[in-house]
PDB file of N, CA and C in Angstrom:
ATOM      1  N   UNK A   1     -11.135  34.933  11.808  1.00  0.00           N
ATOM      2  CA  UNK A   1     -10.934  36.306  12.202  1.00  0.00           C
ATOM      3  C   UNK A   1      -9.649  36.424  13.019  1.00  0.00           C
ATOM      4  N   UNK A   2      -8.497  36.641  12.588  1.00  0.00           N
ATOM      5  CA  UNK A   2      -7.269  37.428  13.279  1.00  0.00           C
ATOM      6  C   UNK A   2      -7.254  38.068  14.243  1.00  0.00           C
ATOM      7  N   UNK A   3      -6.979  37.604  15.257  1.00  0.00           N
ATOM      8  CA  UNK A   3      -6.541  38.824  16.440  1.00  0.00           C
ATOM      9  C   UNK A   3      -8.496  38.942  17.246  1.00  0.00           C
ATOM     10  N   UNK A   4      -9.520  37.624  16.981  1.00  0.00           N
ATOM     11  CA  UNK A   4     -10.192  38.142  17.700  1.00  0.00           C
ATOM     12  C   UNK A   4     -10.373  36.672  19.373  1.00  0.00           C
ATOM     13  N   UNK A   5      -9.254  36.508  19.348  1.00  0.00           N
ATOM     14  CA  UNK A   5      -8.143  35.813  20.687  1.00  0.00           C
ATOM     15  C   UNK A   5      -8.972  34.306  20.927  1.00  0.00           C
ATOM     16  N   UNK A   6      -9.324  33.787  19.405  1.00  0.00           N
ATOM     17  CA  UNK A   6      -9.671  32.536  19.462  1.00  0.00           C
ATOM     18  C   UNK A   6      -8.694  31.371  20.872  1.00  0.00           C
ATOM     19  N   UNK A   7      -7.156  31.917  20.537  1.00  0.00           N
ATOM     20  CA  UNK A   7      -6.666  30.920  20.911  1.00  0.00           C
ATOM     21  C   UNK A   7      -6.349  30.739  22.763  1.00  0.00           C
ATOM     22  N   UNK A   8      -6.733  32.459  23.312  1.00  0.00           N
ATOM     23  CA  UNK A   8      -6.786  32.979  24.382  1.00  0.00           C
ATOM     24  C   UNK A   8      -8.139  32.411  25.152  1.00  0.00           C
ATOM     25  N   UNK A   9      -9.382  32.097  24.023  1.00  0.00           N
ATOM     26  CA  UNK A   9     -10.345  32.001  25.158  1.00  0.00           C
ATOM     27  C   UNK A   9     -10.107  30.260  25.107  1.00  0.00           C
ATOM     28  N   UNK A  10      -9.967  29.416  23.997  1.00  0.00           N
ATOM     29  CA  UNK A  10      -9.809  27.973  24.620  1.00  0.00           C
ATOM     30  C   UNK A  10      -8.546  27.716  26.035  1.00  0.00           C
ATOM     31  N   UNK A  11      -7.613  28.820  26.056  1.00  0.00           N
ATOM     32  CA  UNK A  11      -6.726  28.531  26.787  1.00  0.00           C
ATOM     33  C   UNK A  11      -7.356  28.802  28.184  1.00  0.00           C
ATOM     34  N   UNK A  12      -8.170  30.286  28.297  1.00  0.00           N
ATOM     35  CA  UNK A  12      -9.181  30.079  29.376  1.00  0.00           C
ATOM     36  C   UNK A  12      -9.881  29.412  29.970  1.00  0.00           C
ATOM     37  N   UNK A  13     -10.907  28.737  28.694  1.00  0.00           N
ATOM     38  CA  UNK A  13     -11.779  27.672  29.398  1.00  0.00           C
ATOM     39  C   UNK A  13     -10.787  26.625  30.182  1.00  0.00           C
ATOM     40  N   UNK A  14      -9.853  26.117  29.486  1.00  0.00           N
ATOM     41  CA  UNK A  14      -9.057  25.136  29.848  1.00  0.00           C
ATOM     42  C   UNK A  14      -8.607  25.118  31.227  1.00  0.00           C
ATOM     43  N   UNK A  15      -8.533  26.538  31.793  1.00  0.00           N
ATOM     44  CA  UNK A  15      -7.622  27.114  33.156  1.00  0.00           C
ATOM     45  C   UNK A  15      -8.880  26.726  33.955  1.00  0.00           C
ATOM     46  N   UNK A  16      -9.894  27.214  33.667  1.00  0.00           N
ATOM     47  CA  UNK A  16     -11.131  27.556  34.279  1.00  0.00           C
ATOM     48  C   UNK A  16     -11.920  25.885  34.970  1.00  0.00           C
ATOM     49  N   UNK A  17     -11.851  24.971  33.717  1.00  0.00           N
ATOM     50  CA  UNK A  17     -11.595  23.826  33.993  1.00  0.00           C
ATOM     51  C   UNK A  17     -11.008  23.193  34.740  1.00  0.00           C
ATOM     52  N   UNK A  18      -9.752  23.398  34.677  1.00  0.00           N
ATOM     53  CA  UNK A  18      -8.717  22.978  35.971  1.00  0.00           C
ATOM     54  C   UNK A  18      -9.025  23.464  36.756  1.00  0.00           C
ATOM     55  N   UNK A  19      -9.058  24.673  37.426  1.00  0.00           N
ATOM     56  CA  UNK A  19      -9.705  25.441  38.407  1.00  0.00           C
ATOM     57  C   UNK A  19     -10.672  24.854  39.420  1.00  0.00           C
ATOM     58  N   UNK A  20     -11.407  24.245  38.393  1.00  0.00           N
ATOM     59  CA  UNK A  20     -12.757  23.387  39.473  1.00  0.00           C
ATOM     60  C   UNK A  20     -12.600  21.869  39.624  1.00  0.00           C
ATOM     61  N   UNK A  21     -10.884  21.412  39.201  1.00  0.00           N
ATOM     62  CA  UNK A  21     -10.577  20.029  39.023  1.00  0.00           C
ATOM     63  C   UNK A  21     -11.389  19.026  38.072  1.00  0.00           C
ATOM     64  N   UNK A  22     -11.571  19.762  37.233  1.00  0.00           N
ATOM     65  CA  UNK A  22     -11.846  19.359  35.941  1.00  0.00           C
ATOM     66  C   UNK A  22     -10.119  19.033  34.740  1.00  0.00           C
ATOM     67  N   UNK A  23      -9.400  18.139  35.166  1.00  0.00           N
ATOM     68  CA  UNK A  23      -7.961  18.071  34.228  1.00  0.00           C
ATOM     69  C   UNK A  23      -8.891  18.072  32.987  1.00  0.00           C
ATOM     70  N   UNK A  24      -8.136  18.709  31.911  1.00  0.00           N
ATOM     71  CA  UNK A  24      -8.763  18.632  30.434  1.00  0.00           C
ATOM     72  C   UNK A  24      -6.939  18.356  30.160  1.00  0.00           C
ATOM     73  N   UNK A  25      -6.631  17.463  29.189  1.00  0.00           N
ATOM     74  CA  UNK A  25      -5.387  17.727  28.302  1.00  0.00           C
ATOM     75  C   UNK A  25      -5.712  17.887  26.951  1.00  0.00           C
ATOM     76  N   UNK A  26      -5.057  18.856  26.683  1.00  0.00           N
ATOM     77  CA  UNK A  26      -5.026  19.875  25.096  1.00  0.00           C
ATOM     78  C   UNK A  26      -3.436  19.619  24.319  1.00  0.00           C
ATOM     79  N   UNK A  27      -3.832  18.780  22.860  1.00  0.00           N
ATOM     80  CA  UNK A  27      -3.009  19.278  22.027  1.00  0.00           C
ATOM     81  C   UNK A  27      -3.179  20.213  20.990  1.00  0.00           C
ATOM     82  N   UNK A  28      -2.162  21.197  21.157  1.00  0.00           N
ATOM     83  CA  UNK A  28      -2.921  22.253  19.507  1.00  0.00           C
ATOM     84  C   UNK A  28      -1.662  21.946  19.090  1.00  0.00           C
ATOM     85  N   UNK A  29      -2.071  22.366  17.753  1.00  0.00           N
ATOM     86  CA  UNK A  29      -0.843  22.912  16.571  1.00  0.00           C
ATOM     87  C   UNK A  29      -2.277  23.629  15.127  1.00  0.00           C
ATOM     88  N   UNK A  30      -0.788  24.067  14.966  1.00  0.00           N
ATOM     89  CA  UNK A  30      -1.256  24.877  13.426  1.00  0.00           C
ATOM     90  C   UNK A  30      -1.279  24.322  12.168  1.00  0.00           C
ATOM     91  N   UNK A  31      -2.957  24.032  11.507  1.00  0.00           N
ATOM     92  CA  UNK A  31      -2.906  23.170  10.351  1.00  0.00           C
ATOM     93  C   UNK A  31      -2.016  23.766   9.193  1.00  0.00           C
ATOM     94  N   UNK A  32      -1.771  24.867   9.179  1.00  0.00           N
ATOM     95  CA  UNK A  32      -1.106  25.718   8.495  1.00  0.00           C
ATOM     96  C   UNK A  32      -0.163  25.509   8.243  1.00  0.00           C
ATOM     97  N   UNK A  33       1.315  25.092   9.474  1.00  0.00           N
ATOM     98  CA  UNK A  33       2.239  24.973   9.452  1.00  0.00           C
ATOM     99  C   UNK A  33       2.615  23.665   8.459  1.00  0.00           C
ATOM    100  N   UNK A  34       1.500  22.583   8.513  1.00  0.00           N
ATOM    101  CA  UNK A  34       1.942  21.147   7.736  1.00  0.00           C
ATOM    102  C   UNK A  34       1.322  20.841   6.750  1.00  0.00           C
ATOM    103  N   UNK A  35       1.697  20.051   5.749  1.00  0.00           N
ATOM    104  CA  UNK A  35       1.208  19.644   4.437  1.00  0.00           C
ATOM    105  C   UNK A  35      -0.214  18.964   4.384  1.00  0.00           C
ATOM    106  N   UNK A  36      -0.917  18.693   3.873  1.00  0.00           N
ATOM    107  CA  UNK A  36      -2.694  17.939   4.337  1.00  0.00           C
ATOM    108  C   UNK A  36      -2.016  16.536   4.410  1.00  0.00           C
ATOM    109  N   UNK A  37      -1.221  15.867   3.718  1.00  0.00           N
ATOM    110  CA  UNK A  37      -0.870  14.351   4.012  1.00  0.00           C
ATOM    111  C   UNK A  37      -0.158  14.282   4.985  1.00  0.00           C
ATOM    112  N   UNK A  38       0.327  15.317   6.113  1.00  0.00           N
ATOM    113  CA  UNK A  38       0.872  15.585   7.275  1.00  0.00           C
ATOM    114  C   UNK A  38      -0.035  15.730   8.257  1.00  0.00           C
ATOM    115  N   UNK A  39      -1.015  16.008   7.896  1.00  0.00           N
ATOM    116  CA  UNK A  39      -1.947  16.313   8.906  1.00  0.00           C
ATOM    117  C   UNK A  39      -2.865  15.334   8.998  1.00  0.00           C
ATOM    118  N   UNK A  40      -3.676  14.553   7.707  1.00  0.00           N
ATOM    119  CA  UNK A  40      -4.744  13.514   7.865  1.00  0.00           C
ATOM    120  C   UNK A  40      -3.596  12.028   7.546  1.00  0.00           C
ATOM    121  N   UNK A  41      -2.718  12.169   7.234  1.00  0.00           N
ATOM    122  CA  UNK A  41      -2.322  10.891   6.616  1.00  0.00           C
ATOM    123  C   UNK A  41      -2.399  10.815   5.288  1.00  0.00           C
ATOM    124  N   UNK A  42      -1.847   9.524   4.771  1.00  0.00           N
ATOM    125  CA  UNK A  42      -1.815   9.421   3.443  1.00  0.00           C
ATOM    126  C   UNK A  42      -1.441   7.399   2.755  1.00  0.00           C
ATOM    127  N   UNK A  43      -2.288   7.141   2.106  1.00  0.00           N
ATOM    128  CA  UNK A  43      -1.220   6.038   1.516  1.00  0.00           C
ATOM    129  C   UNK A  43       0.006   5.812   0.636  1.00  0.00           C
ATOM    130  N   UNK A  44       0.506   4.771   1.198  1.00  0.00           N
ATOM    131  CA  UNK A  44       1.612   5.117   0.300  1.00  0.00           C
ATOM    132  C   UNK A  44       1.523   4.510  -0.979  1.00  0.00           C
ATOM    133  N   UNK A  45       1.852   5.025  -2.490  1.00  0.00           N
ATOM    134  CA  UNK A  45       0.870   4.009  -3.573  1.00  0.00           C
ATOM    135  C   UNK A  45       1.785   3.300  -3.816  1.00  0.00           C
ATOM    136  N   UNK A  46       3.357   3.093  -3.563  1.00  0.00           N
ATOM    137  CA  UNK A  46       4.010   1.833  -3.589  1.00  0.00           C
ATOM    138  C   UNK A  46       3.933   1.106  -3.034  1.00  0.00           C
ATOM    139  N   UNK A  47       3.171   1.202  -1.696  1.00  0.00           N
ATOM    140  CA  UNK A  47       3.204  -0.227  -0.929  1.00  0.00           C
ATOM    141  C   UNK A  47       2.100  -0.672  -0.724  1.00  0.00           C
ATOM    142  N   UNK A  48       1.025  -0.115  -0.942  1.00  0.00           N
ATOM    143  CA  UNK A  48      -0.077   0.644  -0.621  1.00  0.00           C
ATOM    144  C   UNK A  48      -0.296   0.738   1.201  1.00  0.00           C
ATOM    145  N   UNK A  49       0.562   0.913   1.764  1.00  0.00           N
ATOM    146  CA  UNK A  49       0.574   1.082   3.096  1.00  0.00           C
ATOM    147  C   UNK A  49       0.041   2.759   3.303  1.00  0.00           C
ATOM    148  N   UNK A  50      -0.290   2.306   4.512  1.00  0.00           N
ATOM    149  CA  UNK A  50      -1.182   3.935   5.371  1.00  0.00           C
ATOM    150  C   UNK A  50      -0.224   4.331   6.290  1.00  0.00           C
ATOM    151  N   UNK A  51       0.222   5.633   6.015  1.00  0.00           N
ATOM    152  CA  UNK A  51       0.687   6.313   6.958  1.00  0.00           C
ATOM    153  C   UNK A  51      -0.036   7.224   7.654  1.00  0.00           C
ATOM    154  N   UNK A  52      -0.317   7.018   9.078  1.00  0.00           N
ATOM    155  CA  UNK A  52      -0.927   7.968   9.351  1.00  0.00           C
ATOM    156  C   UNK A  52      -0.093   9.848  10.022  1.00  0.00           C
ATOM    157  N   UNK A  53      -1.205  10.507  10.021  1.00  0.00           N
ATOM    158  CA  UNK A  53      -1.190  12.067   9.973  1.00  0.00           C
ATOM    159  C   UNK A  53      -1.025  12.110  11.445  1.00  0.00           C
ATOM    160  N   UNK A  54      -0.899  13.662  11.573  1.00  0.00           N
ATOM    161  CA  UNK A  54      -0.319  14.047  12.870  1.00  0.00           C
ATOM    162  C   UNK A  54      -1.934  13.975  13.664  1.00  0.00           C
ATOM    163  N   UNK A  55      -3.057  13.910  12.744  1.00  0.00           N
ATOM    164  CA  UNK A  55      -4.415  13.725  14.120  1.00  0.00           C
ATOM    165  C   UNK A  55      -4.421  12.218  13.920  1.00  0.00           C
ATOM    166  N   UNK A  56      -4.290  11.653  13.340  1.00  0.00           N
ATOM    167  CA  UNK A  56      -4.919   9.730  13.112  1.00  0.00           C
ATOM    168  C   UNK A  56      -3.534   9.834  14.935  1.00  0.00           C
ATOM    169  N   UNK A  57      -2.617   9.693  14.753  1.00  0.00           N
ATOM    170  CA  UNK A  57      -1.452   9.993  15.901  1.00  0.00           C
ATOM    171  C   UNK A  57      -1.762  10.506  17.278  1.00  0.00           C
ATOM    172  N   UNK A  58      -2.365  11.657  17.149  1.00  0.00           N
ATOM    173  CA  UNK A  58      -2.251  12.326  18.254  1.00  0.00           C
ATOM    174  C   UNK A  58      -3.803  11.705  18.899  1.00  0.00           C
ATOM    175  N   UNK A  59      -5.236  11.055  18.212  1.00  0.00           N
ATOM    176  CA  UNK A  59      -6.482  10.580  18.687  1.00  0.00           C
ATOM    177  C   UNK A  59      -5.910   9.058  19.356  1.00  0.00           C
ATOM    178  N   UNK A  60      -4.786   8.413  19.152  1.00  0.00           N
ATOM    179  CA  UNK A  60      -4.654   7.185  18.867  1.00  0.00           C
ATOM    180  C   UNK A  60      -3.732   7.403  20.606  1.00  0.00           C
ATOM    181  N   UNK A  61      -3.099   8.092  20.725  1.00  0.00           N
ATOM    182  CA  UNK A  61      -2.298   8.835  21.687  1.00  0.00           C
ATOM    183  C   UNK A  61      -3.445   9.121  23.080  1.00  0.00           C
ATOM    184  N   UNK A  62      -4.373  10.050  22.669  1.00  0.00           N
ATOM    185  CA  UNK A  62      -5.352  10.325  23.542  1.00  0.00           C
ATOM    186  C   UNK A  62      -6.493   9.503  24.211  1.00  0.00           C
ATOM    187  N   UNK A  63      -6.430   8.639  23.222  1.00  0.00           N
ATOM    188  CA  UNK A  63      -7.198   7.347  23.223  1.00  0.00           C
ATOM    189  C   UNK A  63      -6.570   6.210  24.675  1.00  0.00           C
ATOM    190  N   UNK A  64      -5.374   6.360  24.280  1.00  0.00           N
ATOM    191  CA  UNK A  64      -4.725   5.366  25.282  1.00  0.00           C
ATOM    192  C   UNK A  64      -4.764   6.124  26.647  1.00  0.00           C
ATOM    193  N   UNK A  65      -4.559   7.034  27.143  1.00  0.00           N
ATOM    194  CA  UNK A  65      -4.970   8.048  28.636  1.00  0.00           C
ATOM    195  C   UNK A  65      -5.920   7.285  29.312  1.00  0.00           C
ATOM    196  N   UNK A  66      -5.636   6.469  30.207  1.00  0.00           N
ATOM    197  CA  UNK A  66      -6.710   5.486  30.677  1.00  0.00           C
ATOM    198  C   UNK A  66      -7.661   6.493  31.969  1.00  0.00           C
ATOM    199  N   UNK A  67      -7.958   7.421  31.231  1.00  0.00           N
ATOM    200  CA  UNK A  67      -8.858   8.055  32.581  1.00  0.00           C
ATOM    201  C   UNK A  67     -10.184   8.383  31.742  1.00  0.00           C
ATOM    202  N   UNK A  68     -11.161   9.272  31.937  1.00  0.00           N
ATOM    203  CA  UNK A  68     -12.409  10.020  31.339  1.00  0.00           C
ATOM    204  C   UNK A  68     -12.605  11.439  31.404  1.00  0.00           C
ATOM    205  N   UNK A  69     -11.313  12.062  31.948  1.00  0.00           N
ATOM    206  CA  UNK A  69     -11.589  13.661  31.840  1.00  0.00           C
ATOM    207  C   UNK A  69     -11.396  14.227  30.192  1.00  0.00           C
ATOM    208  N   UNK A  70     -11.631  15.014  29.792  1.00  0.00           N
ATOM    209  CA  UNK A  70     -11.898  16.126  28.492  1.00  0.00           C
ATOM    210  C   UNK A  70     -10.434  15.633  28.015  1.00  0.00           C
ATOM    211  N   UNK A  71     -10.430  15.511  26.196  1.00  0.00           N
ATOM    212  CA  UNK A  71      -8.787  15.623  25.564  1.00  0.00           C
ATOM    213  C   UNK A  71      -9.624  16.245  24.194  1.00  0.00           C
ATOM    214  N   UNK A  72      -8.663  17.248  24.111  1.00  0.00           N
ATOM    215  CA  UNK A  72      -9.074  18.352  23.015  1.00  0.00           C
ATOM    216  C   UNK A  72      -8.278  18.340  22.180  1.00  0.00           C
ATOM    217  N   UNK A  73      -8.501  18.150  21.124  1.00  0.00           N
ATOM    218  CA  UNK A  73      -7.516  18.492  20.102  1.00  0.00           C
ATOM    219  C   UNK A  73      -7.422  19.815  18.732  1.00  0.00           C
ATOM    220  N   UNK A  74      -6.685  20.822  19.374  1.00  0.00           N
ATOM    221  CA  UNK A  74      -6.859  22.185  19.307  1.00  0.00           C
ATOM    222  C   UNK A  74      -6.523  22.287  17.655  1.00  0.00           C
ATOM    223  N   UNK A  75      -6.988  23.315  16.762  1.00  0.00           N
ATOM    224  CA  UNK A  75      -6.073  23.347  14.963  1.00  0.00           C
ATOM    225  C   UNK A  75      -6.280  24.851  14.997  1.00  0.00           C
ATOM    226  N   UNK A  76      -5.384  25.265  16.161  1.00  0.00           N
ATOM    227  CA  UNK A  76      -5.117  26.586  16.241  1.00  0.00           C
ATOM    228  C   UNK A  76      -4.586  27.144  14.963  1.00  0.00           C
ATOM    229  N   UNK A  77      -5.273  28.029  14.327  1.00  0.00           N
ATOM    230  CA  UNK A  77      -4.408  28.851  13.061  1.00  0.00           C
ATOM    231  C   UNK A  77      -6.367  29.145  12.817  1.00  0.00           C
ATOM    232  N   UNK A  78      -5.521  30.236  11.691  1.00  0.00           N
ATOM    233  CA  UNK A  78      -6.971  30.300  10.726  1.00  0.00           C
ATOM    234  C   UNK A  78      -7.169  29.990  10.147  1.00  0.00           C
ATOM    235  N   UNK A  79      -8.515  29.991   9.895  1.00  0.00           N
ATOM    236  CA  UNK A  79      -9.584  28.894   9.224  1.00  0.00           C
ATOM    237  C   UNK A  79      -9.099  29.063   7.367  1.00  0.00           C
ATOM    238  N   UNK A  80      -8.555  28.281   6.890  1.00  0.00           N
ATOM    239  CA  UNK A  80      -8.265  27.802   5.501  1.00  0.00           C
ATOM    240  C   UNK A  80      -9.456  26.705   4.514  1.00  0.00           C
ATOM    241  N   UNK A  81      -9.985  26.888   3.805  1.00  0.00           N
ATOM    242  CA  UNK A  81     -10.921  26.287   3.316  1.00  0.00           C
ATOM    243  C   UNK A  81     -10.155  25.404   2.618  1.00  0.00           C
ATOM    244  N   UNK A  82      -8.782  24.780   2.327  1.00  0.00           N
ATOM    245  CA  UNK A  82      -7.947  23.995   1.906  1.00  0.00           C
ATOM    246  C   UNK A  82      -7.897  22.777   2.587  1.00  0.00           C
ATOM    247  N   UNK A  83      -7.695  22.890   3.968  1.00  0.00           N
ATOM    248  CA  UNK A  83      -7.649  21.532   5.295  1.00  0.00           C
ATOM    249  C   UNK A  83      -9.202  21.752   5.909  1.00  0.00           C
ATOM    250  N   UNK A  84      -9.925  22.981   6.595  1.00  0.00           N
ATOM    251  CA  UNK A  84     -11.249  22.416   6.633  1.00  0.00           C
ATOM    252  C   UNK A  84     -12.499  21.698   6.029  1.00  0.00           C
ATOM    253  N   UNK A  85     -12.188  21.634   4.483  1.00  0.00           N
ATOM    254  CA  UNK A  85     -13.231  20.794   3.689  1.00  0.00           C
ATOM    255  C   UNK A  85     -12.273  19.285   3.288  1.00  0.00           C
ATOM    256  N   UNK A  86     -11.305  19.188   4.036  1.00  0.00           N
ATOM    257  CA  UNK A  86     -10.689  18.124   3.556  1.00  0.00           C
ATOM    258  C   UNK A  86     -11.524  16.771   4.558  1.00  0.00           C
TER     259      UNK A  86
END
């Protein structure tokens, strides 16, 4: 649903969070903007090597944060039945 400020209320909770010293770190981006082998990864069939996607990257990233507060990983855009059943 467009314009009904999906991306306004995670940015809230997030404030609201901090607020009570709760750090949360948030990456978003838009699945929209990138190709699906951009986004999940892909092999490569000449080498057969794995490249990974911008989430295999960004979990692998969040993963290393040696603390235990909240890491979100936001796919701000609208919902496309192209990358969500992938």
């Amino acid at each position: 649903n467009p314009g009904s400020f999906k991306s306004s209320l995670w940015k809230i909770l997030k404030n609201a969070k901090t607020r009570r010293g709760e750090k949360t770190t948030v990456v978003d981006f838009s699945p929209k903007a990138i190709t699906t082998n951009e986004l999940y990864g892909f092999v490569n069939m000449a080498t057969r090597e794995w490249k990974d996607g911008i989430i295999s990257k960004v979990m692998r990233e969040l993963g290393q944060i040696p603390d235990t507060h909240p890491k979100w990983i936001m796919l701000d855009g609208d919902l496309d039945a192209n990358w969500i059943e992938s």
